[in-house]
CSV table of N, CA and C in Angstrom, one decimal:
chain,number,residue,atom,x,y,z
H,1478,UNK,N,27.0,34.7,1.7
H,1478,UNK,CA,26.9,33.4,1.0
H,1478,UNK,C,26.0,33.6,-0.1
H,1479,UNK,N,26.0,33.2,-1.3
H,1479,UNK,CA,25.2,33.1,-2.6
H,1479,UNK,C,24.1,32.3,-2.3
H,1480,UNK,N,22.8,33.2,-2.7
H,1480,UNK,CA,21.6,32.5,-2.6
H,1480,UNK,C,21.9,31.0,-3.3
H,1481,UNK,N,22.3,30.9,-4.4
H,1481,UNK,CA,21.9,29.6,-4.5
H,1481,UNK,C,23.0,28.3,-3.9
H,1482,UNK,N,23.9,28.7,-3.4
H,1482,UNK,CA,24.9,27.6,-2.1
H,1482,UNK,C,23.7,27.6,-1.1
H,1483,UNK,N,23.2,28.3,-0.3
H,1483,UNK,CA,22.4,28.8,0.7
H,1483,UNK,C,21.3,27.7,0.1
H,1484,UNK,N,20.8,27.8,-1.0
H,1484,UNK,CA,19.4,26.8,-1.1
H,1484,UNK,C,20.2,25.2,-1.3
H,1485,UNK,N,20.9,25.2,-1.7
H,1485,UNK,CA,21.4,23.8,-2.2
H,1485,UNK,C,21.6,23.2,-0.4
H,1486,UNK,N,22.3,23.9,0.6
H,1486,UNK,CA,22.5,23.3,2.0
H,1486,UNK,C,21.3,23.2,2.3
H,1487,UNK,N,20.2,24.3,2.2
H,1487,UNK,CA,19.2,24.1,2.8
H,1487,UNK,C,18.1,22.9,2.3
H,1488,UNK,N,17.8,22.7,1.0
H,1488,UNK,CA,17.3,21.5,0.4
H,1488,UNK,C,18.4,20.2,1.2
H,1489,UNK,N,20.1,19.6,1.2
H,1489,UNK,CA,20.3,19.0,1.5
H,1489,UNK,C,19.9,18.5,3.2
H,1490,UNK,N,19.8,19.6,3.7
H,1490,UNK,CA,19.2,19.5,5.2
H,1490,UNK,C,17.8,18.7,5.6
H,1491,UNK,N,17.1,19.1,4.6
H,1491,UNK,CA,15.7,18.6,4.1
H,1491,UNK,C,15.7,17.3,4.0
H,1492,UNK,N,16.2,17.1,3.0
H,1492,UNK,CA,16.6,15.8,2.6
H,1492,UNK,C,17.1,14.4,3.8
H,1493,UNK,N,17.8,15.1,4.2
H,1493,UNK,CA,18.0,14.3,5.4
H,1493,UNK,C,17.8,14.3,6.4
H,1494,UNK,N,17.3,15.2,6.9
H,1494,UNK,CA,15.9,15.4,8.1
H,1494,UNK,C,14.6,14.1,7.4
H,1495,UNK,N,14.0,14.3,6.4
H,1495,UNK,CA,13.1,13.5,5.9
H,1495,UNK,C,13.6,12.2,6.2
H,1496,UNK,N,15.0,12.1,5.6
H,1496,UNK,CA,15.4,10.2,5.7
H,1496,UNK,C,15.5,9.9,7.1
H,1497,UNK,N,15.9,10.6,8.2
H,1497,UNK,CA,15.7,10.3,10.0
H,1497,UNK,C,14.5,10.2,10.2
H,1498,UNK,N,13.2,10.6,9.6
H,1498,UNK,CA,12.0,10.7,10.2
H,1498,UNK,C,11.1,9.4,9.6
H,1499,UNK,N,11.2,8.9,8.2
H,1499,UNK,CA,10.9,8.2,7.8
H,1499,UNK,C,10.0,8.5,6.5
H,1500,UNK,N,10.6,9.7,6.0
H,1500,UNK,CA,10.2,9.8,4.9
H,1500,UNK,C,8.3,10.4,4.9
H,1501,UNK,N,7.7,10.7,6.1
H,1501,UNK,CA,6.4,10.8,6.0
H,1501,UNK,C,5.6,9.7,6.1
H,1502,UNK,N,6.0,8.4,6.8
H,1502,UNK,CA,5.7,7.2,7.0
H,1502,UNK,C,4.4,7.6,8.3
H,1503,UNK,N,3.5,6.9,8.6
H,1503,UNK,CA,2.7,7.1,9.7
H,1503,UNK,C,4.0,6.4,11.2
H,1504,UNK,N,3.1,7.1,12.1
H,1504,UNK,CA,4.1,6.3,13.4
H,1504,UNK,C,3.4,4.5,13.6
H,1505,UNK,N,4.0,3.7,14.3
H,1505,UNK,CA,3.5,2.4,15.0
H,1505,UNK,C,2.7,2.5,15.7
H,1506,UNK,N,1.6,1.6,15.9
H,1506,UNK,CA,0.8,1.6,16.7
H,1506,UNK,C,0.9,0.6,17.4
H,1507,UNK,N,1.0,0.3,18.9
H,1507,UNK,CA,0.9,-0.8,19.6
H,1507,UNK,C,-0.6,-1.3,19.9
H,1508,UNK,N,-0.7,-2.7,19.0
H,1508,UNK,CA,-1.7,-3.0,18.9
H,1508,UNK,C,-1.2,-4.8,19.7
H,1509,UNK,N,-2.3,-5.4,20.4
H,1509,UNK,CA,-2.7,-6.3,21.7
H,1509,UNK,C,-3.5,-6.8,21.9
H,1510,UNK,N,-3.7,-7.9,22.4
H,1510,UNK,CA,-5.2,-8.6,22.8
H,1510,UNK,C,-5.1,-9.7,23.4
H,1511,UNK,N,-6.1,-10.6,23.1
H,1511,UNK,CA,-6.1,-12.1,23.4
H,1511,UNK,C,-6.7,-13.1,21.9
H,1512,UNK,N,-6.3,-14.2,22.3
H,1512,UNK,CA,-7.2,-15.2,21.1
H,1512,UNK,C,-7.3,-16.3,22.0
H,1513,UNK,N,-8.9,-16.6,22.0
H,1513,UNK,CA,-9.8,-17.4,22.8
H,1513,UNK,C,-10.4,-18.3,21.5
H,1514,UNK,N,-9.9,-20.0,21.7
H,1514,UNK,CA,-11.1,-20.8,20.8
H,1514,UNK,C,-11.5,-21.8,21.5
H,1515,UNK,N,-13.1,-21.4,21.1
H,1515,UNK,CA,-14.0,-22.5,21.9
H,1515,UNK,C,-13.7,-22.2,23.8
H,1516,UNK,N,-13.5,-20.8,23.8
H,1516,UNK,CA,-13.7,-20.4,25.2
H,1516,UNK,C,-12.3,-20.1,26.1
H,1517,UNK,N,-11.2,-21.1,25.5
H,1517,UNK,CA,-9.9,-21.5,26.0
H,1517,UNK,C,-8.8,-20.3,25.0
H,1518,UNK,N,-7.8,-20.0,26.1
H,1518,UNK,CA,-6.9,-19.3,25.6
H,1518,UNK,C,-6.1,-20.1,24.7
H,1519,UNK,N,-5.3,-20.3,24.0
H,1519,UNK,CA,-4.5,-20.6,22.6
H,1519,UNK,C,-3.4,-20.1,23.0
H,1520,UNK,N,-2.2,-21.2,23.0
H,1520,UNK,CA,-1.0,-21.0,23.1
H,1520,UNK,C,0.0,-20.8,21.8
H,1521,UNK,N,0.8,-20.4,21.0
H,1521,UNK,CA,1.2,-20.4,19.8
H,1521,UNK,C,0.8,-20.7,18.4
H,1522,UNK,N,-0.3,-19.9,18.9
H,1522,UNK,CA,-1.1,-19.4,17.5
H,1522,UNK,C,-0.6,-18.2,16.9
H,1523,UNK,N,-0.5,-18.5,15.8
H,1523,UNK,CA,0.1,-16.8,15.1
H,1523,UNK,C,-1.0,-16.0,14.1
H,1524,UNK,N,-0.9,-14.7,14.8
H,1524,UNK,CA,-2.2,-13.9,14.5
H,1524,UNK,C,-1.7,-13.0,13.6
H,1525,UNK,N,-2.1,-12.8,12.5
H,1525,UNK,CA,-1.8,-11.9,11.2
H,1525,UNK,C,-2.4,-10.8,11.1
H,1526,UNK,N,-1.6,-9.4,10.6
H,1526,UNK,CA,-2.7,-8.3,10.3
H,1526,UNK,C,-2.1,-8.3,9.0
H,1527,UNK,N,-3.0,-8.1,7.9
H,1527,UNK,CA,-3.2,-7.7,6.5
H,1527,UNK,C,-4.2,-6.2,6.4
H,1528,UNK,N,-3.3,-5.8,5.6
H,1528,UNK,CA,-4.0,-4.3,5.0
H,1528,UNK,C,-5.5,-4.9,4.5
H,1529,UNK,N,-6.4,-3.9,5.1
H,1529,UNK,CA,-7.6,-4.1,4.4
H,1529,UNK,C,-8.0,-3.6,3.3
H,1530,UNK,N,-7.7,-3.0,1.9
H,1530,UNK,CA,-7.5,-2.1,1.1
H,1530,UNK,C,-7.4,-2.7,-0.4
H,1531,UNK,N,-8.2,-1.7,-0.9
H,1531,UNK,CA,-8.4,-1.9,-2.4
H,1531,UNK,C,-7.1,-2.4,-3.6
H,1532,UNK,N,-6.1,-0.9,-3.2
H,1532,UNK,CA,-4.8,-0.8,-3.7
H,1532,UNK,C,-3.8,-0.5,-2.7
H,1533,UNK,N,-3.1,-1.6,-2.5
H,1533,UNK,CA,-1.9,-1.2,-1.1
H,1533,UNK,C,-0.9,-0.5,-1.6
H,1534,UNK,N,-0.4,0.7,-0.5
H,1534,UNK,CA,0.7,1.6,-0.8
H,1534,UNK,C,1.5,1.3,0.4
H,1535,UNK,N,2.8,0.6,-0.1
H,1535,UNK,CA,4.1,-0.1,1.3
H,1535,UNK,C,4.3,1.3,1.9
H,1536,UNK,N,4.8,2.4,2.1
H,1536,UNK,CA,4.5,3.4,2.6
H,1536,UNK,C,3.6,3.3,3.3
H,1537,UNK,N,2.3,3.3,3.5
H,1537,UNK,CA,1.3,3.9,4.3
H,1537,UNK,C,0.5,2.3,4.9
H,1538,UNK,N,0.6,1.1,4.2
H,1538,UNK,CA,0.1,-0.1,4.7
H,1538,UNK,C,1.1,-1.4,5.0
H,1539,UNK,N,0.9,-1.6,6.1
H,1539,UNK,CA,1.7,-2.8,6.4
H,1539,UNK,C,1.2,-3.7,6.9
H,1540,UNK,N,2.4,-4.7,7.6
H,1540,UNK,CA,1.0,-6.2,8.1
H,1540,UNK,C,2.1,-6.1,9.0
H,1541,UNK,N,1.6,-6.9,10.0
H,1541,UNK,CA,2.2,-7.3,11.0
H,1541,UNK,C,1.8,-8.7,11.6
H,1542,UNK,N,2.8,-9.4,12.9
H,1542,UNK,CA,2.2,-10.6,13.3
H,1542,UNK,C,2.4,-11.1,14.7
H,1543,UNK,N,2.2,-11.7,15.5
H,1543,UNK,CA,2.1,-11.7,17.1
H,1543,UNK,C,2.2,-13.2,17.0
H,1544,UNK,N,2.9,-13.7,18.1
H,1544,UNK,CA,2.7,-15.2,18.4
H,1544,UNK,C,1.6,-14.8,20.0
H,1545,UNK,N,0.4,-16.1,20.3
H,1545,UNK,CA,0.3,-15.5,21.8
H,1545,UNK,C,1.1,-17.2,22.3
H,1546,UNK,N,1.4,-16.6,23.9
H,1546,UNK,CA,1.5,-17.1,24.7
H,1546,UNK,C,0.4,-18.2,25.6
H,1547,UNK,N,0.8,-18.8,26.5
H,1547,UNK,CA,0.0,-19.7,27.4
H,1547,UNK,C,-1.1,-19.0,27.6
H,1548,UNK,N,-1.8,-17.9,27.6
H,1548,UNK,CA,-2.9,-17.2,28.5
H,1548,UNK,C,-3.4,-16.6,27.3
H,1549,UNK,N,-2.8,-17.0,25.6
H,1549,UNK,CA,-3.5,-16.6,24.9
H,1549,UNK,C,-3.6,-14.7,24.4
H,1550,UNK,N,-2.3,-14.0,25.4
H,1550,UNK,CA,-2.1,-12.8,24.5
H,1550,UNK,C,-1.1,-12.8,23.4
H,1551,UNK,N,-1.3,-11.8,22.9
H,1551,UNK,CA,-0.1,-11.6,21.5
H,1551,UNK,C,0.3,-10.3,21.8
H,1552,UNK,N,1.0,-9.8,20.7
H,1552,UNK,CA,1.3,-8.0,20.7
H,1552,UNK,C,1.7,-8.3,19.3
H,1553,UNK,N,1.3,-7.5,17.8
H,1553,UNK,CA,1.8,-7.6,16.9
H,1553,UNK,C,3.2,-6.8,16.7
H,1554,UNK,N,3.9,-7.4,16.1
H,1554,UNK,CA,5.4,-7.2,15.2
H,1554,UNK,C,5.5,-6.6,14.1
H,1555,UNK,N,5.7,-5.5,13.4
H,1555,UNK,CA,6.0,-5.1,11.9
H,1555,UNK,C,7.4,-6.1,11.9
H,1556,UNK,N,6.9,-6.8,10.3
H,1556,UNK,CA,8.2,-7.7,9.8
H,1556,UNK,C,9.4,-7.0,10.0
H,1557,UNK,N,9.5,-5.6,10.5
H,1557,UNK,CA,10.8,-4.8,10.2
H,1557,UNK,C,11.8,-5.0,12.0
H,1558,UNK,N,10.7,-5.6,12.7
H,1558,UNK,CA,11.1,-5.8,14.0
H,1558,UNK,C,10.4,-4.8,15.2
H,1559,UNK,N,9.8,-3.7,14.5
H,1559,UNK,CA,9.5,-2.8,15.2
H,1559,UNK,C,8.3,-3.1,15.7
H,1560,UNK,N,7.5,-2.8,17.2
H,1560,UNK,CA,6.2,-3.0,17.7
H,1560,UNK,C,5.3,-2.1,17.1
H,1561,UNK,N,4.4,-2.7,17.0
H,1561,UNK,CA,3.0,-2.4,16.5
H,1561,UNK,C,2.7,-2.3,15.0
H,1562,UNK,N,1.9,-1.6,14.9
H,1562,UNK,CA,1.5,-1.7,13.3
H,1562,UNK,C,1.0,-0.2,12.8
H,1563,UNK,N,1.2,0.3,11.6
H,1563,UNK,CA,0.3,1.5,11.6
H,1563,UNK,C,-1.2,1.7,11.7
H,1564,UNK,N,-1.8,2.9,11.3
H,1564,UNK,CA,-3.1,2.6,11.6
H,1564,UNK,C,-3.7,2.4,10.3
H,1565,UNK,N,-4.7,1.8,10.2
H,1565,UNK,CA,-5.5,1.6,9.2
H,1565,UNK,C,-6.5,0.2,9.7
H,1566,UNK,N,-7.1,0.3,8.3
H,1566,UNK,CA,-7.8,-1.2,8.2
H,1566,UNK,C,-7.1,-2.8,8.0
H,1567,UNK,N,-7.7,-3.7,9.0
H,1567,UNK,CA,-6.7,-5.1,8.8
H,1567,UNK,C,-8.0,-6.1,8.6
H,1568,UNK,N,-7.5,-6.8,7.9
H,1568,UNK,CA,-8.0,-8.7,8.4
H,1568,UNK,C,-7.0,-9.2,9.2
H,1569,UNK,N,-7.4,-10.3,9.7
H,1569,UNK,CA,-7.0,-10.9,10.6
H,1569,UNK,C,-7.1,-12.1,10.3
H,1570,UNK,N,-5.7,-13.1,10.7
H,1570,UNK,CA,-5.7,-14.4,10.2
H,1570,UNK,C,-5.5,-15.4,11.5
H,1571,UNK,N,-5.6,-16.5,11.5
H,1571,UNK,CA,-5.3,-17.0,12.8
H,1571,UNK,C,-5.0,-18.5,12.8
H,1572,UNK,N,-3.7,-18.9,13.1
H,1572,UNK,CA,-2.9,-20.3,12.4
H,1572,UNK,C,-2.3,-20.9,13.7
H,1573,UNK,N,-2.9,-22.1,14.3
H,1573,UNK,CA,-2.6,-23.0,15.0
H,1573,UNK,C,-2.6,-23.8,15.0
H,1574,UNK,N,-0.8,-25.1,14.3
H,1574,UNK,CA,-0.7,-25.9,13.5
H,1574,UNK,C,-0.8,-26.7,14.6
H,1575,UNK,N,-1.6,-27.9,14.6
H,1575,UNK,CA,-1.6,-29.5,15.4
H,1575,UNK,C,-1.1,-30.2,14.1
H,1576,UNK,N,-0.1,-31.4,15.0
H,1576,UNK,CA,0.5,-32.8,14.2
H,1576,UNK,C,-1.0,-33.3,14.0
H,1577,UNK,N,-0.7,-34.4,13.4
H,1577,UNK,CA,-2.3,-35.9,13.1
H,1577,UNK,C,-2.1,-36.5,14.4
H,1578,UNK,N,-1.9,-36.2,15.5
H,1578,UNK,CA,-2.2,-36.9,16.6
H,1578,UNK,C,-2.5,-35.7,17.8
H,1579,UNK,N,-2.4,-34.1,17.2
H,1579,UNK,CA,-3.2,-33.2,17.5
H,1579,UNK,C,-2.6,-32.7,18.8
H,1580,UNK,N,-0.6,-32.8,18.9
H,1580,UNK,CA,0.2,-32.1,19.2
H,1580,UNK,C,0.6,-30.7,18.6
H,1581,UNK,N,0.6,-30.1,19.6
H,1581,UNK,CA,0.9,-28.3,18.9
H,1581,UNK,C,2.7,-28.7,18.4
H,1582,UNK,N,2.3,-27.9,17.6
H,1582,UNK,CA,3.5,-27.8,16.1
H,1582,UNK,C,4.1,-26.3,16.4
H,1583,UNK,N,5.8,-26.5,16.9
H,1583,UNK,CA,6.1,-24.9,17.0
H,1583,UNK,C,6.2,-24.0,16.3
H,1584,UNK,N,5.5,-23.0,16.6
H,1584,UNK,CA,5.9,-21.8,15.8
H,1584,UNK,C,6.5,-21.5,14.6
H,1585,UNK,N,8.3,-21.8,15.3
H,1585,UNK,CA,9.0,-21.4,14.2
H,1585,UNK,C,9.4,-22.7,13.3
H,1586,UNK,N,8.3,-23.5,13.2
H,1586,UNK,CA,8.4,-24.9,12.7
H,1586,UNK,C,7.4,-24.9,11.5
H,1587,UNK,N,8.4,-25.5,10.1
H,1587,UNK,CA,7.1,-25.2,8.5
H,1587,UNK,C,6.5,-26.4,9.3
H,1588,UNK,N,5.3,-26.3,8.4
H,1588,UNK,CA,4.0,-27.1,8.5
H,1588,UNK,C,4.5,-28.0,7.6
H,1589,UNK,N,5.3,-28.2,6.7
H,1589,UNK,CA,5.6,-29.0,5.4
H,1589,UNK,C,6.4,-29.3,5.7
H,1590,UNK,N,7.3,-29.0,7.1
H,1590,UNK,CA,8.2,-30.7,7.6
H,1590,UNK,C,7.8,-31.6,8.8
H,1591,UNK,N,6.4,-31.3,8.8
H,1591,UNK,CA,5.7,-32.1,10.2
H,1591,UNK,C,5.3,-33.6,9.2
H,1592,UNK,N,6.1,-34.5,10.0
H,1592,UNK,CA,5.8,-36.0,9.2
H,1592,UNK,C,4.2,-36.5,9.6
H,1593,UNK,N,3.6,-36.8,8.3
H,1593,UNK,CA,2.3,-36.5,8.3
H,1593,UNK,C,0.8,-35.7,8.1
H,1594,UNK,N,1.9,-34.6,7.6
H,1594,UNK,CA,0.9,-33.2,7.9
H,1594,UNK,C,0.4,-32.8,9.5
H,1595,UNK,N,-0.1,-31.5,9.3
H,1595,UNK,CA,-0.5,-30.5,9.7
H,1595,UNK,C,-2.1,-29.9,10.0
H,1596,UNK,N,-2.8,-29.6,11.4
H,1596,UNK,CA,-4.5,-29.2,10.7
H,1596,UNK,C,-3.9,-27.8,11.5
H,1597,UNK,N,-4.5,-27.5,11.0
H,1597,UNK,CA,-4.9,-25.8,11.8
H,1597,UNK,C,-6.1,-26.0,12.5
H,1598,UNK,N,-5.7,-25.8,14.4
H,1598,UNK,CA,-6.9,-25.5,14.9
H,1598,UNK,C,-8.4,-24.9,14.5
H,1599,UNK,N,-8.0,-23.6,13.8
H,1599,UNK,CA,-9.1,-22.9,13.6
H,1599,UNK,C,-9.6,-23.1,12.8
H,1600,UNK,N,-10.9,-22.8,12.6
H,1600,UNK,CA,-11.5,-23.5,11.2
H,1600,UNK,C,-11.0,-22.6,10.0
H,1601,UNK,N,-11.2,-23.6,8.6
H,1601,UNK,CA,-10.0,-22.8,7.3
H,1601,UNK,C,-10.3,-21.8,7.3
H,1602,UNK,N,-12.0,-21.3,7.7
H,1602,UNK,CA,-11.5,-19.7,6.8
H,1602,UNK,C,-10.8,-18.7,7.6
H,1603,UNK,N,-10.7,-18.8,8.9
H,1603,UNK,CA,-9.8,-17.7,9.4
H,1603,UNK,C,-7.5,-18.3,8.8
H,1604,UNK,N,-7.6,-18.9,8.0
H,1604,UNK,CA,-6.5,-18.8,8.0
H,1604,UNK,C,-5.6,-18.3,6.8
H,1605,UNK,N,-6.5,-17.7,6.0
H,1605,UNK,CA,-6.0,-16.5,5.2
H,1605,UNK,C,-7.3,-15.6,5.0
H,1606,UNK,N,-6.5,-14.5,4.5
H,1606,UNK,CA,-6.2,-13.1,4.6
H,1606,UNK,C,-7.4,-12.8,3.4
H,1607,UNK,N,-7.8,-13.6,2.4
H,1607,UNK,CA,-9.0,-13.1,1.4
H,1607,UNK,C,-10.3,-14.2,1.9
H,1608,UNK,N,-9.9,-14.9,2.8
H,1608,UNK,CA,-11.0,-15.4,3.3
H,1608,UNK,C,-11.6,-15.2,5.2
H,1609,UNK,N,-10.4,-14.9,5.8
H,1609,UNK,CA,-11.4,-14.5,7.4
H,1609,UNK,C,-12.2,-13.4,6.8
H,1610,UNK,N,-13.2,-13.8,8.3
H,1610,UNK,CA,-14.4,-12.5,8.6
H,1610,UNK,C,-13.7,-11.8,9.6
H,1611,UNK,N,-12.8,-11.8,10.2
H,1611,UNK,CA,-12.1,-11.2,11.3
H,1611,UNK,C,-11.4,-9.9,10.5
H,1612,UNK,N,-12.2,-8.5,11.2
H,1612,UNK,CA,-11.6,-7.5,10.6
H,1612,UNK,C,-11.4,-6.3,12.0
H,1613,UNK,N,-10.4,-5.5,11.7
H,1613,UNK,CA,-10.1,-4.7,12.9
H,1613,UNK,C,-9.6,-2.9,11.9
H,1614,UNK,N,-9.8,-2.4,13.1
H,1614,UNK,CA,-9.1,-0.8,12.3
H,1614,UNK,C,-8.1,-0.2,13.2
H,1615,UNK,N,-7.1,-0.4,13.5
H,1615,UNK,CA,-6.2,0.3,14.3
H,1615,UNK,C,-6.2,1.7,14.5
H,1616,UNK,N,-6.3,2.8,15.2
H,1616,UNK,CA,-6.5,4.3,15.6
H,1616,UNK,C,-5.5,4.7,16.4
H,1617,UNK,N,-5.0,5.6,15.5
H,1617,UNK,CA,-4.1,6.7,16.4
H,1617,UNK,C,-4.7,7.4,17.5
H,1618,UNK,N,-3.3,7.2,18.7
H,1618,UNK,CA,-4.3,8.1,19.6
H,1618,UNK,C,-5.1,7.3,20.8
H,1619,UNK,N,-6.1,6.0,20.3
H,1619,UNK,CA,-6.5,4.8,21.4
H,1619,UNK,C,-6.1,4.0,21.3
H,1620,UNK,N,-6.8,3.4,22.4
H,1620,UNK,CA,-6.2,2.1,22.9
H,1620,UNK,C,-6.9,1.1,22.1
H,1621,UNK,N,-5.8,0.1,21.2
H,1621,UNK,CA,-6.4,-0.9,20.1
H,1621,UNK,C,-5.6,-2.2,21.0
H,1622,UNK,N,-6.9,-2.2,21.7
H,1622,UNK,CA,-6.5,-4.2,21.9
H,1622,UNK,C,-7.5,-4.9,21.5
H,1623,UNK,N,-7.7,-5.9,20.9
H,1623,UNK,CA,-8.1,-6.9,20.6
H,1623,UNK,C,-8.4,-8.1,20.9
H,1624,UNK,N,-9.8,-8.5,21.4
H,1624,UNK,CA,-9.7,-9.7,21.8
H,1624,UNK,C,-10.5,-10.4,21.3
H,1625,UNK,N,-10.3,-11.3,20.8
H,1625,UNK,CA,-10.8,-12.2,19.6
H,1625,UNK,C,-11.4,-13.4,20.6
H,1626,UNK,N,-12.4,-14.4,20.1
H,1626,UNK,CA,-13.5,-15.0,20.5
H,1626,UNK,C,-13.7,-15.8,19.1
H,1627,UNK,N,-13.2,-17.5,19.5
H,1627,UNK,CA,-13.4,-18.0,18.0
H,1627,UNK,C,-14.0,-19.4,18.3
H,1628,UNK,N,-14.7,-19.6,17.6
H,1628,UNK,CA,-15.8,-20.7,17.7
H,1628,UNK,C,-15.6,-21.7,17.1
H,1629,UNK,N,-15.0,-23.4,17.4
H,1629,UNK,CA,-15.4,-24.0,15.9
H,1629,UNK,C,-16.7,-25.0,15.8
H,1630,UNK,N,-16.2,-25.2,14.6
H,1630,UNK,CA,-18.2,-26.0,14.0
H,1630,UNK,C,-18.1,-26.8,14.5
H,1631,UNK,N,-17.8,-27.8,15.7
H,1631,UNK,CA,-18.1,-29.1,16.5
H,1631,UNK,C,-19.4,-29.7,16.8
């Protein structure tokens, strides 16, 4: 076979070995915890991870997001459906919409068709991503659960 047929198969091999593996993407990390406020687990709160980082690279940084349950655990989601998150640095955001009469608001329900408006349990600054103090580092290799402890000004 002619060296250069011979490199051309072998580069295409490459090529698509790389696109099955993900391109050099980090693997998921299953990352877990609880969310406690004011001592009490939190039922359908949705907990955010945002890249902690100067300049984000979609390759190497992603976000992910967990609903918890009655007992107040979550497990984050990569938007892509897949569990966990990669590793790196996150903030952490934390959104538990009550109606004005201070009924939980579901999940998969905007906040902008609750007649009335909407408060978020948690106080504002945990509810975006350039303002919580809630930060975490995901690690390949350990165990990253998270258990969060949130306090409000009452």
């Amino acid at each position: 076979m002619p060296m250069g047929l011979w490199a051309g198969r072998l580069a295409s091999l490459v090529v698509f070995v790389a696109g099955l593996t993900g391109c050099g993407q980090p693997p998921m990390i299953e990352v877990h915890g609880t969310v406690r406020l004011d001592g009490k687990p939190v039922d359908g709160c949705k907990v955010g991870l945002f890249p902690d980082v100067t300049q984000f690279n979609p390759d190497y940084h992603g976000f992910g997001f967990g609903i918890t349950s009655g007992d107040g655990s979550y497990a984050i989601v990569h938007p892509q459906g897949e569990g966990g998150i990669w590793p790196g640095d996150y903030k952490v955001t934390f959104v538990a919409w009550v109606d004005r009469n201070g009924k939980p608001v579901a999940a998969d329900q905007k906040p902008s068709e609750v007649p009335g408006g909407v408060k978020n349990r948690f106080p504002e600054q945990y509810e975006a991503s350039d303002t919580t103090p809630q930060r975490i580092t995901v690690k390949k290799g350990e165990s990253n659960v998270f258990n969060f402890e949130i306090a409000t000004d009452k």
